[in-house]
Short mmCIF file of C-alpha atoms in Angstrom, two decimals:
data_model
loop_
_atom_site.label_atom_id
_atom_site.label_comp_id
_atom_site.label_asym_id
_atom_site.label_seq_id
_atom_site.Cartn_x
_atom_site.Cartn_y
_atom_site.Cartn_z
CA UNK A 1 87.29 87.34 84.61
CA UNK A 2 90.46 87.97 82.53
CA UNK A 3 93.60 89.07 84.32
CA UNK A 4 94.55 92.75 84.16
CA UNK A 5 98.21 91.86 83.62
CA UNK A 6 97.23 91.18 80.00
CA UNK A 7 96.89 94.97 79.74
CA UNK A 8 100.42 95.67 80.96
CA UNK A 9 102.64 97.93 78.88
CA UNK A 10 105.68 95.74 79.41
CA UNK A 11 107.36 98.28 81.67
CA UNK A 12 108.98 96.77 84.76
CA UNK A 13 110.66 98.07 87.91
CA UNK A 14 113.95 98.13 86.02
CA UNK A 15 112.58 100.79 83.64
CA UNK A 16 111.78 103.42 86.26
CA UNK A 17 113.66 106.68 86.87
CA UNK A 18 114.47 105.51 90.38
CA UNK A 19 115.52 102.20 91.98
CA UNK A 20 112.72 99.83 93.02
CA UNK A 21 113.57 97.10 95.56
CA UNK A 22 117.22 97.31 94.56
CA UNK A 23 119.97 95.21 96.10
CA UNK A 24 120.47 97.99 98.65
CA UNK A 25 117.13 97.19 100.29
CA UNK A 26 117.15 94.30 102.78
CA UNK A 27 115.92 91.06 101.14
CA UNK A 28 113.17 90.65 103.74
CA UNK A 29 111.41 93.74 102.33
CA UNK A 30 111.81 93.14 98.59
CA UNK A 31 108.90 90.73 98.12
CA UNK A 32 106.40 93.16 99.63
CA UNK A 33 107.85 96.13 97.75
CA UNK A 34 107.68 94.27 94.43
CA UNK A 35 104.10 93.17 95.16
CA UNK A 36 103.21 96.82 95.74
CA UNK A 37 105.06 97.88 92.59
CA UNK A 38 103.36 95.28 90.39
CA UNK A 39 99.94 96.29 91.72
CA UNK A 40 100.63 99.98 91.08
CA UNK A 41 102.32 99.37 87.71
CA UNK A 42 99.40 97.31 86.42
CA UNK A 43 96.83 99.86 87.60
CA UNK A 44 98.87 102.65 86.00
CA UNK A 45 99.00 100.77 82.69
CA UNK A 46 95.22 100.33 82.83
CA UNK A 47 94.73 104.07 83.29
CA UNK A 48 97.06 104.79 80.35
CA UNK A 49 95.82 102.04 78.04
CA UNK A 50 95.26 103.37 74.53
CA UNK A 51 92.43 100.99 73.58
CA UNK A 52 90.31 101.02 76.74
CA UNK A 53 87.51 103.52 77.17
CA UNK A 54 86.93 105.55 80.32
CA UNK A 55 84.17 103.27 81.62
CA UNK A 56 86.27 100.12 81.21
CA UNK A 57 89.32 101.69 82.83
CA UNK A 58 87.33 102.76 85.87
CA UNK A 59 85.74 99.31 86.11
CA UNK A 60 89.17 97.67 86.12
CA UNK A 61 90.45 100.06 88.80
CA UNK A 62 87.37 99.41 90.93
CA UNK A 63 87.95 95.67 90.57
CA UNK A 64 91.57 96.08 91.63
CA UNK A 65 90.52 97.94 94.74
CA UNK A 66 87.78 95.49 95.68
CA UNK A 67 90.13 92.50 95.35
CA UNK A 68 92.85 94.31 97.28
CA UNK A 69 90.27 94.68 100.05
CA UNK A 70 89.44 90.97 99.95
CA UNK A 71 86.42 90.87 97.66
CA UNK A 72 87.57 88.40 95.02
CA UNK A 73 90.63 86.52 93.81
CA UNK A 74 90.72 86.96 90.03
CA UNK A 75 93.57 89.50 89.81
CA UNK A 76 96.99 88.18 90.85
CA UNK A 77 98.51 91.62 91.48
CA UNK A 78 95.74 92.58 93.91
CA UNK A 79 95.71 89.17 95.64
CA UNK A 80 99.50 89.04 95.96
CA UNK A 81 99.66 92.50 97.50
CA UNK A 82 96.75 91.74 99.84
CA UNK A 83 98.50 88.62 101.11
CA UNK A 84 101.89 90.30 101.40
CA UNK A 85 100.39 93.15 103.42
CA UNK A 86 98.50 90.72 105.64
CA UNK A 87 101.73 88.86 106.45
CA UNK A 88 103.12 92.12 107.83
CA UNK A 89 99.83 93.26 109.42
CA UNK A 90 99.90 96.38 107.24
CA UNK A 91 96.77 98.13 105.97
CA UNK A 92 96.24 98.71 102.23
CA UNK A 93 95.70 102.47 102.56
CA UNK A 94 98.67 103.58 100.45
CA UNK A 95 97.70 101.34 97.53
CA UNK A 96 94.10 102.56 97.80
CA UNK A 97 95.32 106.17 97.67
CA UNK A 98 97.35 105.50 94.52
CA UNK A 99 94.24 104.14 92.81
CA UNK A 100 92.61 107.55 93.38
CA UNK A 101 95.35 109.12 91.27
CA UNK A 102 94.78 106.63 88.46
CA UNK A 103 91.08 107.43 88.48
CA UNK A 104 92.07 111.08 88.15
CA UNK A 105 94.24 110.14 85.16
CA UNK A 106 91.19 108.60 83.51
CA UNK A 107 88.80 111.48 84.16
CA UNK A 108 90.98 114.62 84.47
CA UNK A 109 93.05 115.77 81.50
CA UNK A 110 94.01 119.31 82.59
CA UNK A 111 95.18 121.01 85.80
CA UNK A 112 94.50 124.65 86.55
CA UNK A 113 97.18 125.52 89.12
CA UNK A 114 100.38 124.26 90.75
CA UNK A 115 98.34 123.41 93.85
CA UNK A 116 96.12 121.17 91.70
CA UNK A 117 99.19 119.30 90.50
CA UNK A 118 100.43 118.92 94.08
CA UNK A 119 97.01 117.55 95.03
CA UNK A 120 97.41 114.94 92.29
CA UNK A 121 100.85 114.08 93.68
CA UNK A 122 99.21 113.63 97.08
CA UNK A 123 97.69 110.45 95.66
CA UNK A 124 100.04 109.46 92.83
CA UNK A 125 103.43 109.84 94.52
CA UNK A 126 103.31 110.62 98.22
CA UNK A 127 101.67 107.29 99.18
CA UNK A 128 104.56 105.43 97.55
CA UNK A 129 107.11 107.10 99.80
CA UNK A 130 104.91 106.63 102.85
CA UNK A 131 104.52 102.95 102.00
CA UNK A 132 108.29 102.49 101.82
CA UNK A 133 108.73 104.21 105.17
CA UNK A 134 106.01 102.07 106.75
CA UNK A 135 107.59 98.88 105.40
CA UNK A 136 110.80 99.82 107.19
CA UNK A 137 109.05 100.84 110.41
CA UNK A 138 110.03 104.50 110.12
CA UNK A 139 108.32 107.31 112.02
CA UNK A 140 105.49 109.28 110.40
CA UNK A 141 107.58 112.36 111.18
CA UNK A 142 109.57 111.45 108.05
CA UNK A 143 106.49 111.89 105.88
CA UNK A 144 106.95 115.65 105.43
CA UNK A 145 110.32 115.34 103.70
CA UNK A 146 109.19 112.17 101.90
CA UNK A 147 106.10 113.89 100.50
CA UNK A 148 108.21 116.72 99.10
CA UNK A 149 110.74 114.35 97.51
CA UNK A 150 108.04 112.14 96.01
CA UNK A 151 106.13 115.12 94.60
CA UNK A 152 109.37 116.38 93.06
CA UNK A 153 110.02 112.98 91.48
CA UNK A 154 106.49 112.91 90.07
CA UNK A 155 106.69 116.39 88.56
CA UNK A 156 110.13 115.63 87.13
CA UNK A 157 108.41 112.76 85.32
CA UNK A 158 105.57 115.03 84.16
CA UNK A 159 108.07 117.48 82.67
CA UNK A 160 110.19 114.76 81.07
CA UNK A 161 107.14 113.14 79.42
CA UNK A 162 105.02 116.25 78.78
CA UNK A 163 105.05 115.83 75.00
CA UNK A 164 104.34 112.07 75.10
CA UNK A 165 101.48 112.52 77.58
CA UNK A 166 99.89 115.16 75.36
CA UNK A 167 100.35 113.33 72.06
CA UNK A 168 99.38 109.85 73.27
CA UNK A 169 96.80 110.58 75.97
CA UNK A 170 95.77 114.25 75.51
CA UNK A 171 96.82 114.62 79.15
CA UNK A 172 98.59 117.78 80.35
CA UNK A 173 99.98 118.12 83.87
CA UNK A 174 101.45 121.58 83.22
CA UNK A 175 99.20 124.02 85.11
CA UNK A 176 97.07 126.19 82.84
CA UNK A 177 97.89 129.33 84.81
CA UNK A 178 101.64 128.69 84.39
CA UNK A 179 101.21 128.19 80.64
CA UNK A 180 99.15 131.36 80.37
CA UNK A 181 101.63 133.40 82.42
CA UNK A 182 104.37 132.46 79.92
CA UNK A 183 102.17 133.07 76.88
CA UNK A 184 102.22 129.36 76.04
CA UNK A 185 99.48 126.83 75.32
CA UNK A 186 99.05 123.09 75.74
CA UNK A 187 98.85 122.66 71.97
CA UNK A 188 102.51 123.65 71.71
CA UNK A 189 103.37 120.29 73.28
CA UNK A 190 102.62 118.77 69.88
CA UNK A 191 105.54 120.64 68.28
CA UNK A 192 108.86 118.96 67.53
CA UNK A 193 110.65 121.68 69.49
CA UNK A 194 109.34 123.81 72.31
CA UNK A 195 108.69 127.43 71.30
CA UNK A 196 110.54 129.92 73.54
CA UNK A 197 107.41 130.75 75.57
CA UNK A 198 106.75 127.06 76.31
CA UNK A 199 110.40 126.42 77.13
CA UNK A 200 110.29 129.33 79.55
CA UNK A 201 107.25 127.79 81.25
CA UNK A 202 108.83 124.33 81.45
CA UNK A 203 112.03 125.67 82.95
CA UNK A 204 110.14 127.78 85.48
CA UNK A 205 108.23 124.67 86.56
CA UNK A 206 111.55 122.82 86.84
CA UNK A 207 112.70 125.56 89.21
CA UNK A 208 109.63 125.03 91.40
CA UNK A 209 110.28 121.29 91.31
CA UNK A 210 113.87 121.86 92.41
CA UNK A 211 112.51 123.71 95.45
CA UNK A 212 110.39 120.66 96.30
CA UNK A 213 113.41 118.39 96.00
CA UNK A 214 115.33 120.68 98.34
CA UNK A 215 112.52 120.36 100.87
CA UNK A 216 112.89 116.59 100.65
CA UNK A 217 116.66 116.64 101.07
CA UNK A 218 116.64 115.92 104.84
CA UNK A 219 114.81 112.62 104.32
CA UNK A 220 117.85 110.33 104.02
CA UNK A 221 119.24 111.64 107.30
CA UNK A 222 115.88 111.27 109.07
CA UNK A 223 115.61 107.56 108.21
CA UNK A 224 116.93 105.13 110.81
CA UNK A 225 117.26 102.11 108.49
CA UNK A 226 120.67 102.46 106.85
CA UNK A 227 119.77 100.53 103.70
CA UNK A 228 116.67 102.61 103.05
CA UNK A 229 118.64 105.76 103.80
CA UNK A 230 121.19 104.78 101.17
CA UNK A 231 118.47 104.11 98.60
CA UNK A 232 116.82 107.46 99.31
CA UNK A 233 120.19 109.19 98.91
CA UNK A 234 120.53 107.59 95.47
CA UNK A 235 116.99 108.61 94.51
CA UNK A 236 117.69 112.17 95.62
CA UNK A 237 120.85 112.20 93.51
CA UNK A 238 118.94 111.01 90.43
CA UNK A 239 116.18 113.56 90.96
CA UNK A 240 118.67 116.41 91.38
CA UNK A 241 120.43 115.55 88.14
CA UNK A 242 117.19 115.21 86.19
CA UNK A 243 115.84 118.55 87.38
CA UNK A 244 119.17 120.16 86.48
CA UNK A 245 118.71 118.87 82.92
CA UNK A 246 115.12 120.09 82.82
CA UNK A 247 116.24 123.59 83.77
CA UNK A 248 118.43 123.91 80.67
CA UNK A 249 117.06 121.47 78.07
CA UNK A 250 113.97 121.16 75.91
CA UNK A 251 112.14 117.90 76.73
CA UNK A 252 110.35 118.05 73.37
CA UNK A 253 113.59 117.77 71.39
CA UNK A 254 116.42 116.89 73.79
CA UNK A 255 117.28 114.01 76.11
CA UNK A 256 116.30 114.68 79.72
CA UNK A 257 116.80 111.13 81.01
CA UNK A 258 119.92 109.72 82.63
CA UNK A 259 121.95 107.14 80.73
CA UNK A 260 122.90 103.78 82.29
CA UNK A 261 126.49 104.81 83.05
CA UNK A 262 125.24 108.04 84.61
CA UNK A 263 122.79 106.09 86.76
CA UNK A 264 125.62 103.87 87.94
CA UNK A 265 127.90 106.79 88.68
CA UNK A 266 125.27 108.74 90.59
CA UNK A 267 124.31 105.58 92.50
CA UNK A 268 127.88 105.15 93.70
CA UNK A 269 128.11 108.84 94.56
CA UNK A 270 124.83 108.82 96.47
CA UNK A 271 125.70 105.70 98.48
CA UNK A 272 129.22 106.93 99.26
CA UNK A 273 128.05 110.36 100.38
CA UNK A 274 125.33 108.95 102.65
CA UNK A 275 127.64 106.33 104.16
CA UNK A 276 130.21 109.00 104.97
CA UNK A 277 127.55 111.22 106.48
CA UNK A 278 126.27 108.41 108.69
CA UNK A 279 129.80 107.45 109.69
CA UNK A 280 130.59 111.00 110.82
CA UNK A 281 127.27 111.28 112.67
CA UNK A 282 127.96 108.07 114.64
CA UNK A 283 131.60 108.85 115.42
CA UNK A 284 132.00 109.35 119.20
CA UNK A 285 133.21 112.69 120.46
CA UNK A 286 136.71 112.57 121.96
CA UNK A 287 136.78 112.79 125.74
CA UNK A 288 138.40 115.85 127.32
CA UNK A 289 141.82 115.30 128.87
CA UNK A 290 141.89 114.53 132.58
CA UNK A 291 141.99 117.67 134.68
CA UNK A 292 141.06 119.91 131.75
#
């Protein structure tokens, strides 16, 4: 059996819109996080592969799942993640959930409503945040804010790449009812510049995404692990800036990605803000004067 990594796009964790196992995260967690990332990245590239048919893509994804669950050793990404999870006595449920999203990518090209898109995020994005929280031993009570932040990150990505997804994969994550309400159509995503009705739809969806990101804002403060809290603060900062661009720019003709210097600046700002917040929260209250 050939290895699925031959089908990789070449994209790595350094090419994502958010930090993956950055230096902020404790070194003891990075190996497991990178094993999870490489498994998910390879499966994602399979689902998006331009030369594979639907049947072959689904067969590859099924193979990935079966080897993750211990039924074979031909795929390094699945075997590595399986072993890394076993070392920490963690179940593979989050990786299995993500595979459901990639199967949806193969078989589902259109989404009818916002709720349908959120349901996709329930498998494509939310398990990633839950995995990170589990790795750090955080409470499941943090999942509510994490789910909102991760869904916002995912939809930011959908809006940023809406033209590329349509042109390359005939895949549209913009809800049909939102397009119709604005008088737009999916075919407009093939234009060099978004017509006003499509731009209105995209910016309205960015507004709904901003609301999701606001729901996820408490996450950094809910996390006990300081390093993870700092990383989440940086991710939140990135997401906020991207959605701000999406609310005023046309992703078909304008840049809606952050540049390297911007990423660095927002990283410093996110870390500094979260460290100050944690410092103030931990500062002991002054004792009242004797006899007061």
